[in-house]
Coordinates of C-alpha atoms in Angstrom, one line a residue:
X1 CA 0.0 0.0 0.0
X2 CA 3.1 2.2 1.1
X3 CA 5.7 3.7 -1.2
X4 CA 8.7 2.4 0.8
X5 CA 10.3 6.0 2.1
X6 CA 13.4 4.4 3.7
X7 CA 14.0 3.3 0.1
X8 CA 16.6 6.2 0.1
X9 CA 18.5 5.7 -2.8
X10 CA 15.8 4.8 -5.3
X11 CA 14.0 7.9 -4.1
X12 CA 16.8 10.0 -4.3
X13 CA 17.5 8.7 -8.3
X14 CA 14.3 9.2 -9.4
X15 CA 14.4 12.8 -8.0
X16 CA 17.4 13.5 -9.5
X17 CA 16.3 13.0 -13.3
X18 CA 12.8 14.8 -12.3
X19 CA 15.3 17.4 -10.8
X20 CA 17.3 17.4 -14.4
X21 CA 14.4 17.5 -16.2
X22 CA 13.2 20.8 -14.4
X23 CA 16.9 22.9 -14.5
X24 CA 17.0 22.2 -18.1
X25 CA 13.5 23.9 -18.2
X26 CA 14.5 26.8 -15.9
X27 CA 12.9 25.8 -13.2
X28 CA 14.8 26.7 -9.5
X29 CA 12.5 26.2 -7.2
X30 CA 9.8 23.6 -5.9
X31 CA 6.5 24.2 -3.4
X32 CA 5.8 21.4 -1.5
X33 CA 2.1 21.6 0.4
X34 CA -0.1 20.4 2.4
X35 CA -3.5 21.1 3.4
X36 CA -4.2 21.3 7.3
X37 CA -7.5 21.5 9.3
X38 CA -8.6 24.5 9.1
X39 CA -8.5 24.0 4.9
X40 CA -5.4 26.1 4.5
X41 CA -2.9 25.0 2.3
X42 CA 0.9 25.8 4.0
X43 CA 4.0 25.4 2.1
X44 CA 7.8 24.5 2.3
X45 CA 10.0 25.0 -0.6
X46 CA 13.2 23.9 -1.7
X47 CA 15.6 24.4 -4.4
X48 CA 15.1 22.2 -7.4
X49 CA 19.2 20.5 -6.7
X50 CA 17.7 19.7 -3.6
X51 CA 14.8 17.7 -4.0
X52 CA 16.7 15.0 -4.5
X53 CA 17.7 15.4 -0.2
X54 CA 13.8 16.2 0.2
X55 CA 12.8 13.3 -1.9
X56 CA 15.3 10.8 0.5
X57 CA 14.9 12.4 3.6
X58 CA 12.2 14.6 3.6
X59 CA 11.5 17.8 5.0
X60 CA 11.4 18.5 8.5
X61 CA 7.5 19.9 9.7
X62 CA 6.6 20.6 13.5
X63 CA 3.4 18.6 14.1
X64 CA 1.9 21.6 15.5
X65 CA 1.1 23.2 12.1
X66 CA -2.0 20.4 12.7
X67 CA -3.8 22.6 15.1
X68 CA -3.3 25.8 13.4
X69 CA -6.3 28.0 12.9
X70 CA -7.7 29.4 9.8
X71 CA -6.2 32.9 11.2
X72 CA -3.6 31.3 12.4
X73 CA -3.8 31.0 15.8
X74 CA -2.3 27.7 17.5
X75 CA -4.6 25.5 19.4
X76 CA -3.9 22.0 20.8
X77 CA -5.9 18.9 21.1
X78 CA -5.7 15.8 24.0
X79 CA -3.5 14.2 21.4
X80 CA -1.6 16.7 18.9
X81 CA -0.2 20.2 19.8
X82 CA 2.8 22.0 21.4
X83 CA 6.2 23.0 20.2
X84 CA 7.9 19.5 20.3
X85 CA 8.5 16.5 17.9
X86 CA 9.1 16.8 14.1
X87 CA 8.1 15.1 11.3
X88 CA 9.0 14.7 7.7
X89 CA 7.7 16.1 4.1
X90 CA 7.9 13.8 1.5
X91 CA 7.2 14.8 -2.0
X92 CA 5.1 13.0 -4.1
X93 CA 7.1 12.7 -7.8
X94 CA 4.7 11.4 -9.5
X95 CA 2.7 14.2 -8.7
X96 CA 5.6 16.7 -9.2
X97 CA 4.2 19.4 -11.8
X98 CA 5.9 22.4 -12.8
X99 CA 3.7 25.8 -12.5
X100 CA 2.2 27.1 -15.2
X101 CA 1.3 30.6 -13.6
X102 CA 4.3 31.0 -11.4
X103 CA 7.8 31.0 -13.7
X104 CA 10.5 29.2 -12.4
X105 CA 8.8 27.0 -10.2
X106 CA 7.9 23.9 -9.8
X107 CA 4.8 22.1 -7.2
X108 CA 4.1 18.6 -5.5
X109 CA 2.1 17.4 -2.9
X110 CA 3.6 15.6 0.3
X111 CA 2.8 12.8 2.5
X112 CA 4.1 13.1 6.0
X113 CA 5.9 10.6 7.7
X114 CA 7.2 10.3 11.4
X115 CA 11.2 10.3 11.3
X116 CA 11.1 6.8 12.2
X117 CA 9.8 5.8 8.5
X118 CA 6.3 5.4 9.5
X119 CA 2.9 6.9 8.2
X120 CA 2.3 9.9 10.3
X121 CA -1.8 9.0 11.9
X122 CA -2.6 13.2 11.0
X123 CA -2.0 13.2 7.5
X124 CA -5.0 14.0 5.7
X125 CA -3.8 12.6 1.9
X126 CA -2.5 9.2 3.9
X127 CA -6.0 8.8 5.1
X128 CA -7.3 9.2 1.5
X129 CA -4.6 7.2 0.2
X130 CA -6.0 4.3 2.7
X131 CA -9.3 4.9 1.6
X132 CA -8.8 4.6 -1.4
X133 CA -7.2 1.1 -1.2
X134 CA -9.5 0.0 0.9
X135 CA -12.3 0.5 -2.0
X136 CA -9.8 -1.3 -4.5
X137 CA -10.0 -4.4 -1.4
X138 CA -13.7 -4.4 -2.2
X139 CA -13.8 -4.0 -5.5
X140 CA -14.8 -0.4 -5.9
X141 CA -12.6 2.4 -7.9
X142 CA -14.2 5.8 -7.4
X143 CA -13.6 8.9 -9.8
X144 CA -13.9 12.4 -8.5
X145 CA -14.0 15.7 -9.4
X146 CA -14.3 18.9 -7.3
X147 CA -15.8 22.3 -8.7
X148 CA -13.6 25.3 -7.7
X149 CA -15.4 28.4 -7.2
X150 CA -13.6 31.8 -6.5
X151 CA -14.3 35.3 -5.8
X152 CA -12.1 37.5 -8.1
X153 CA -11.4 41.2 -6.6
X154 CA -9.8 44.5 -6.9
X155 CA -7.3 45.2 -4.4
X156 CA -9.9 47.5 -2.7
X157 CA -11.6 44.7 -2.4
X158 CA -14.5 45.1 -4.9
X159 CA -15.5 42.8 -7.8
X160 CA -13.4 42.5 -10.6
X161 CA -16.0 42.0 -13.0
X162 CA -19.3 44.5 -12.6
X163 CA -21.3 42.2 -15.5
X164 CA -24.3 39.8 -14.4
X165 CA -24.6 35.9 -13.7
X166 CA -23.7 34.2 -15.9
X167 CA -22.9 36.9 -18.3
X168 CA -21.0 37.4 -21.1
X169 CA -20.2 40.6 -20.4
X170 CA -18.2 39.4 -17.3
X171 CA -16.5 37.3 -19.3
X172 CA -15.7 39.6 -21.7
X173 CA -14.8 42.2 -19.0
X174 CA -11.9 39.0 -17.4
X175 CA -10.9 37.9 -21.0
X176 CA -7.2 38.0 -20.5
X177 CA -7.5 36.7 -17.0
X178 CA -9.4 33.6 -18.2
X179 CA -7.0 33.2 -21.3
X180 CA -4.0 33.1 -19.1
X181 CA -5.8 30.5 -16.6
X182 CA -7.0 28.0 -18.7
X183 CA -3.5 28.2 -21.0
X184 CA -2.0 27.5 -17.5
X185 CA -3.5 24.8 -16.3
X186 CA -3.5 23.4 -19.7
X187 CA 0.2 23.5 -19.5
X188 CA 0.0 22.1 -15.9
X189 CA -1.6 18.7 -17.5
X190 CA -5.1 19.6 -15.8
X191 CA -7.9 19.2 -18.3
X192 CA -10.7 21.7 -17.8
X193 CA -14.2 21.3 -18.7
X194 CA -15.9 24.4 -18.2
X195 CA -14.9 28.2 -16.8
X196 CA -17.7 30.6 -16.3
X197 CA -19.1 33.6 -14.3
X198 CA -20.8 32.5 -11.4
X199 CA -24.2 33.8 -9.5
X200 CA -22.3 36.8 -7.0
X201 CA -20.7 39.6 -8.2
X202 CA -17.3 39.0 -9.1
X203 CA -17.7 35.0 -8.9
X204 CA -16.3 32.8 -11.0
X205 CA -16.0 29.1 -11.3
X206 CA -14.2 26.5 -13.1
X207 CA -14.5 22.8 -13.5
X208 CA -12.2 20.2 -14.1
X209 CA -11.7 16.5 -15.4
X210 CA -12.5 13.7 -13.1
X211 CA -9.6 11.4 -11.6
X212 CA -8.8 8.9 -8.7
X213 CA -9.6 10.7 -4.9
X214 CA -6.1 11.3 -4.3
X215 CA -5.5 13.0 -7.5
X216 CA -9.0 14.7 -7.1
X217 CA -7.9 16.2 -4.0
X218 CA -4.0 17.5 -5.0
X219 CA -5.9 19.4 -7.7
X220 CA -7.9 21.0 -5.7
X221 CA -4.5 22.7 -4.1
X222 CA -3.0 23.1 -7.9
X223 CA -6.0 24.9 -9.1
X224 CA -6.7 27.4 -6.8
X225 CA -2.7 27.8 -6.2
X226 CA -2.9 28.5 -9.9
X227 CA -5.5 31.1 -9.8
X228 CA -4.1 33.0 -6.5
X229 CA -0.8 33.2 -8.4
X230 CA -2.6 34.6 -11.7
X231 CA -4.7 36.9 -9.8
X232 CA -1.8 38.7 -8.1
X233 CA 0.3 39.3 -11.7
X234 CA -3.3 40.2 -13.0
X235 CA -3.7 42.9 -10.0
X236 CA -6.9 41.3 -8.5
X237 CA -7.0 38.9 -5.4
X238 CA -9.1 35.9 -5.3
X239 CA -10.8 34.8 -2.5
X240 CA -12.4 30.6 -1.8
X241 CA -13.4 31.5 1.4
X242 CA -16.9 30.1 2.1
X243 CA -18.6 33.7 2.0
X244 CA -16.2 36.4 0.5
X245 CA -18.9 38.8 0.0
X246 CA -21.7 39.4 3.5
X247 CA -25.3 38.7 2.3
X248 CA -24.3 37.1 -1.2
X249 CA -24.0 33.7 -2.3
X250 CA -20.7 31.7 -0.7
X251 CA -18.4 29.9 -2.6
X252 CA -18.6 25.9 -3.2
X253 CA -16.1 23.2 -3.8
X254 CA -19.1 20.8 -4.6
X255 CA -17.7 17.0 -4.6
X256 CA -18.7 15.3 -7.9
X257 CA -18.1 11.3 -7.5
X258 CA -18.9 8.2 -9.0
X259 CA -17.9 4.3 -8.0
X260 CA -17.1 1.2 -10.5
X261 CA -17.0 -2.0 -10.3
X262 CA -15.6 -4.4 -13.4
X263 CA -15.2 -1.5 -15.3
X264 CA -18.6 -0.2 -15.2
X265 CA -20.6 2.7 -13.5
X266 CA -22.7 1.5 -10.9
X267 CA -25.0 4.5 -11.4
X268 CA -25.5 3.8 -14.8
X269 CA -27.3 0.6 -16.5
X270 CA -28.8 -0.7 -13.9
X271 CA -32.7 -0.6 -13.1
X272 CA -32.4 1.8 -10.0
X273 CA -33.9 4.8 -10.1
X274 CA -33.1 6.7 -13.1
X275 CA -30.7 4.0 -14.3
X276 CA -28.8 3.3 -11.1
X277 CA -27.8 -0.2 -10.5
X278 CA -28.4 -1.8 -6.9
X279 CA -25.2 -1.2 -5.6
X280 CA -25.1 2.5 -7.0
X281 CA -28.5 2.9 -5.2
X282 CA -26.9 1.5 -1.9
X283 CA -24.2 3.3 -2.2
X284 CA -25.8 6.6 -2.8
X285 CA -28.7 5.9 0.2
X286 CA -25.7 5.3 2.3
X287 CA -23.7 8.3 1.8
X288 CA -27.3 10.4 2.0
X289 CA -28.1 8.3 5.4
X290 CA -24.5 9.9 6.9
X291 CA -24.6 12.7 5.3
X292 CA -24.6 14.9 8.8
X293 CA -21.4 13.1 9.4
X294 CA -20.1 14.1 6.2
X295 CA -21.2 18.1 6.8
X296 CA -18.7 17.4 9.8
X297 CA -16.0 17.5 7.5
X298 CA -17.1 19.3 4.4
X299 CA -18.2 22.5 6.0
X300 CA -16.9 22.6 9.5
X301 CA -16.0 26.2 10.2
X302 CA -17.9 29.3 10.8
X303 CA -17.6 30.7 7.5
X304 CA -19.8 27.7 6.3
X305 CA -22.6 28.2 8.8
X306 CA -23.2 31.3 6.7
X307 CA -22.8 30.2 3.4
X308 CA -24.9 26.8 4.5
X309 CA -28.5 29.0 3.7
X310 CA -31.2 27.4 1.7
X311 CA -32.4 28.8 -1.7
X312 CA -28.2 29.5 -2.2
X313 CA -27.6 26.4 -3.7
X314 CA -25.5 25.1 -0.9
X315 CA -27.5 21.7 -0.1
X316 CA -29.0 22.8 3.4
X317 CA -31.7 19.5 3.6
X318 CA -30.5 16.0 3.8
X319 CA -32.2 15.1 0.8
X320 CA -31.4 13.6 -2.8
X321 CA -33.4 14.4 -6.1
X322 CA -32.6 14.0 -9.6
X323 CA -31.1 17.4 -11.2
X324 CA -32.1 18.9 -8.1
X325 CA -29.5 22.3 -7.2
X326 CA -31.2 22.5 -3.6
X327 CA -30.7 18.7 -2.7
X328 CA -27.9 18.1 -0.4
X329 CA -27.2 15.1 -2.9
X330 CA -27.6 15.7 -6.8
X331 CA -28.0 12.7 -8.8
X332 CA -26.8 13.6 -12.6
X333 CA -27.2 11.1 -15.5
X334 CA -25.8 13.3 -17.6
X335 CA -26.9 13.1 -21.7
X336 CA -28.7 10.3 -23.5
X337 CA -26.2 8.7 -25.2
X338 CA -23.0 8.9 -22.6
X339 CA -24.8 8.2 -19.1
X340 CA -22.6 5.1 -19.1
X341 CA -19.8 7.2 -18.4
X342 CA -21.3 10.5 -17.1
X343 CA -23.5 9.3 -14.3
X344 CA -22.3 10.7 -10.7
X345 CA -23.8 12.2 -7.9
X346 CA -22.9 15.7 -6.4
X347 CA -22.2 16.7 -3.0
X348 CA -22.8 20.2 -2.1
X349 CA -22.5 21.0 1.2
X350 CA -18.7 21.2 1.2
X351 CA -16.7 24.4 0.6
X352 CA -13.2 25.8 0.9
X353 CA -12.8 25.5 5.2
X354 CA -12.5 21.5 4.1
X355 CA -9.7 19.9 4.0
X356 CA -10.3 17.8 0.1
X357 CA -8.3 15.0 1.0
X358 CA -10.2 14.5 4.3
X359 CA -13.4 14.5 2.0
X360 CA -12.4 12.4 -0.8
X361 CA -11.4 9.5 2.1
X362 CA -14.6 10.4 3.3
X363 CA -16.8 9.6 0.7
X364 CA -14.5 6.8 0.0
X365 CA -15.0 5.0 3.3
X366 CA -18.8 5.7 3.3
X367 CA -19.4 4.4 -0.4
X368 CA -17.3 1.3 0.4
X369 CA -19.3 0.7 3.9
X370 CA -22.7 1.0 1.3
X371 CA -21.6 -0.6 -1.6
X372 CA -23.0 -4.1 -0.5
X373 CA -25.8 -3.1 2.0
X374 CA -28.5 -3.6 -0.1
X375 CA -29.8 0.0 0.8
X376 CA -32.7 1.7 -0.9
X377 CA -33.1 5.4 -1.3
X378 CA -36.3 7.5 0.2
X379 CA -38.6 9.2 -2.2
X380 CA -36.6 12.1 -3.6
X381 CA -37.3 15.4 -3.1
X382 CA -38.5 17.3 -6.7
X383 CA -38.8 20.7 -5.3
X384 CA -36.8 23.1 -3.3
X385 CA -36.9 21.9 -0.1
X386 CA -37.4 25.1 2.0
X387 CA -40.7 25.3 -0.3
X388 CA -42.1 22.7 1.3
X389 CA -44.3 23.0 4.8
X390 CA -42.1 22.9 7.8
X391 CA -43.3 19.7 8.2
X392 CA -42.6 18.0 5.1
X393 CA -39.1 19.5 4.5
X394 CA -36.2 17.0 4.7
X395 CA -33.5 17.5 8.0
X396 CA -31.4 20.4 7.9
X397 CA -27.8 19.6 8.0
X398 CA -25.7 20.8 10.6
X399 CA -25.8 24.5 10.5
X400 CA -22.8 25.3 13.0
X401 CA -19.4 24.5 13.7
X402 CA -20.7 22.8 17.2
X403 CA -23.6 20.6 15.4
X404 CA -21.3 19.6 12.6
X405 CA -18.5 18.6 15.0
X406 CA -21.2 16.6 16.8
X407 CA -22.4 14.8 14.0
X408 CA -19.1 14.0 12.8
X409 CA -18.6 12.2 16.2
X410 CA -21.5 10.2 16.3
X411 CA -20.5 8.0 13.3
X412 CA -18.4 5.4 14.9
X413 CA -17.2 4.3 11.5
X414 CA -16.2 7.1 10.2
X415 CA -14.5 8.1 13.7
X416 CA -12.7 4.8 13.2
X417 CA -11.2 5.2 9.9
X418 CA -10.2 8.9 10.4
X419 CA -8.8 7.7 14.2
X420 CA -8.4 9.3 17.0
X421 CA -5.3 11.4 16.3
X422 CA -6.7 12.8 13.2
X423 CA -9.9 13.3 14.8
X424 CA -8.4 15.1 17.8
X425 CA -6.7 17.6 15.8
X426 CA -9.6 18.3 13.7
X427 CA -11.8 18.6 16.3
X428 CA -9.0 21.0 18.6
X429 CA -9.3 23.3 15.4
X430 CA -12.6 23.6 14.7
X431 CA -13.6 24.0 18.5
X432 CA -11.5 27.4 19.0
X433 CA -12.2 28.5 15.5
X434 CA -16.2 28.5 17.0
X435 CA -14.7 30.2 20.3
X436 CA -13.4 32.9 18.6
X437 CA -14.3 33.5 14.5
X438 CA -18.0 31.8 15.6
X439 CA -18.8 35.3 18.1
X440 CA -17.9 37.9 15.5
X441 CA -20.9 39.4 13.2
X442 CA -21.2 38.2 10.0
X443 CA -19.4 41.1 8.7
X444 CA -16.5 40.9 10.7
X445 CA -16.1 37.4 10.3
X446 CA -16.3 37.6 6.4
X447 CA -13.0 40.4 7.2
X448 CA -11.4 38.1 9.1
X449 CA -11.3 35.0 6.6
X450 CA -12.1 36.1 3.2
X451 CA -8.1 36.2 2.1
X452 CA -7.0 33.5 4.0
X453 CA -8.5 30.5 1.9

């Protein structure tokens, strides 16, 4: 399951011809990230002759950057916190990429390690990684794909496009901007299916090509890494954060998923509803049926309570429906012709505050857990939910930091396959993010966190 990191010298080689391959290109320099709790990605660098050293040895990390705070501020947990211990960054070269928006440099994504050679029970993309095989154990391969939607400002802070939703005069108004961001991820090997305006002022959003969870999740961090990095030379600043803008629409990184078996889409071809096979269907009433847990992880922070509003799009009901925008779960079958391929289902209540890797494990571990359960989805809902009577409409989903924390703990399988250390320092950030971000007014809080996703 485990690339072998005390395999030294074969590491070492294959970073030295990756490292070759970049100083012929001009490239000096090399991020390697991580995302932590609070949904932040942090960053050590080093200089492309030494990746080689990082690649063998790694790069020394304090554990404590695992309770850091969106602003932040250090926390601790029971388990994880405090100034002492170290750990080590190693980069992952299959991964390695070099930067289409930021010259000279090159990225890749890390797995920590303790310096004893072992997996390091925090790391978010070692969890997904374990995930993931554990699917492949039963079977299952699941393909993912998360939307990226951004808020695109002037540095005073106001849009950068004045046009409407959806509108071609926005477009027209961030032409060279969009040019330069879909020639650079092109370059960076990330295949882009759609770019658009979004709903808020100054929104934008772009989709990209599904891949494995792991893969999923590390472009997540290349993508909006890319558009940070274009924004600056471009003179805006662009902003993830669940609400960048108080009493507009927030900003989603919607999960797209599907699961295969053999080959084939379980949520196509099968006589489920609207074509789902039985084991798509159980999967699918599975992830809806711990879907609180899944808010727990997805939209954990303050920020999401306020972006987590019904009629916005966000998924606010526990609920599924076919094409439905307002469903917590979207089932999409995509076009006559290709629903073979294009089935999925859509997650919405997750945003920026999440940590993607803990998300893509997620919904990993719960589709595997449904896969065989012979589970049967409720009626779906065909309507907006909040529509409904008050009696009639589905659950809400958790709707602060302290329900969503909760929730997460009361699924004893999930708890199990995040475990306790990972938990811990989840939990540690979360809790004094809700102390102190959760008591400032929605203005102040927007302030506080809108440039720090």
């Amino acid at each position: 399951m485990w690339e072998p990191v005390l395999d030294r010298d074969a590491r070492a080689a294959a970073a030295r011809a990756a490292a070759a391959r970049l100083a012929s290109s001009g490239i000096h320099a090399v991020a390697l990230t991580w995302v932590d709790n609070a949904g932040v990605t942090r960053v050590k660098s080093v200089p492309t002759e030494r990746l080689d050293h990082a690649a063998a040895w790694g790069v020394g990390m304090s554990p404590v950057h695992d309770v850091f705070c969106v602003d932040d501020a250090i926390t601790a947990g029971d388990l994880i916190g405090g100034p002492v211990g170290d750990l080590r960054l190693h980069p992952d070269l299959d991964a390695l990429t070099v930067l289409g928006a930021m010259p000279g440099w090159a990225w890749a994504p890390v797995d920590r390690w303790t310096q004893d050679g072992e997996p390091y029970p925090v790391d978010q993309r070692l969890f997904a990684k374990r995930m993931v095989e554990r699917g492949h154990a039963a079977g299952l391969h699941l393909r993912m794909a998360f939307e990226i939607e951004w808020y695109l400002a002037r540095p005073d802070g106001t849009p950068a496009g004045d046009g409407p939703a959806y509108g071609m005069a926005r477009l027209a108004e961030l032409a060279d901007f969009g040019r330069d961001l879909l020639a650079a991820l092109a370059a960076q090997g990330v295949a882009v299916e759609q770019f658009h305006p979004e709903y808020g002022p100054g929104q934008l959003e772009v989709s990209v090509a599904h891949a494995d969870p792991v893969t999923a999740a590390d472009r997540v961090v290349l993508v909006r890494e890319t558009i940070r990095a274009l924004a600056f030379r471009h003179g805006f600043r662009a902003s993830f954060a669940p609400v960048a803008v108080v009493e507009q629409v927030g900003n989603g990184m919607h999960l797209h998923f599907s699961v295969w078996a053999g080959g084939l889409n379980l949520f196509a071809g099968g006589d489920g509803p609207y074509g789902m096979t039985r084991r798509g269907e159980s999967v699918l009433a599975g992830v809806l049926q711990r879907l609180p847990a899944l808010a727990g992880l997805g939209a954990p922070s303050p920020a999401s309570a306020l972006r987590q509003a019904p009629q916005r799009w966000a998924g606010a009901y526990q609920c599924w429906g076919h094409e439905n925008r307002e469903a917590a779960l979207r089932f999409v079958t995509g076009a006559s012709g290709g629903r073979d391929t294009a089935a999925n289902a859509e997650i919405k209540c997750v945003d920026a505050s999440a940590n993607p890797y803990l998300v893509a494990g997620a919904v990993c571990a719960l589709a595997t857990d449904a896969a065989g359960a012979g589970m049967r989805l409720p009626d779906e809902v065909r309507v907006d939910p909040f529509t409904l009577a008050e009696a009639r409409r589905p659950p809400r989903l958790p709707d602060s930091p302290a329900l969503a924390a909760e929730r997460l703990r009361a699924d004893a399988g999930l708890v199990a396959m995040l475990g306790e250390p990972l938990l811990d320092a989840f939990g540690a950030v979360h809790r004094a993010e809700a102390d102190t971000l959760g008591r400032l007014s929605p203005s102040d809080l927007v302030a506080a966190v809108r440039w720090r996703y």
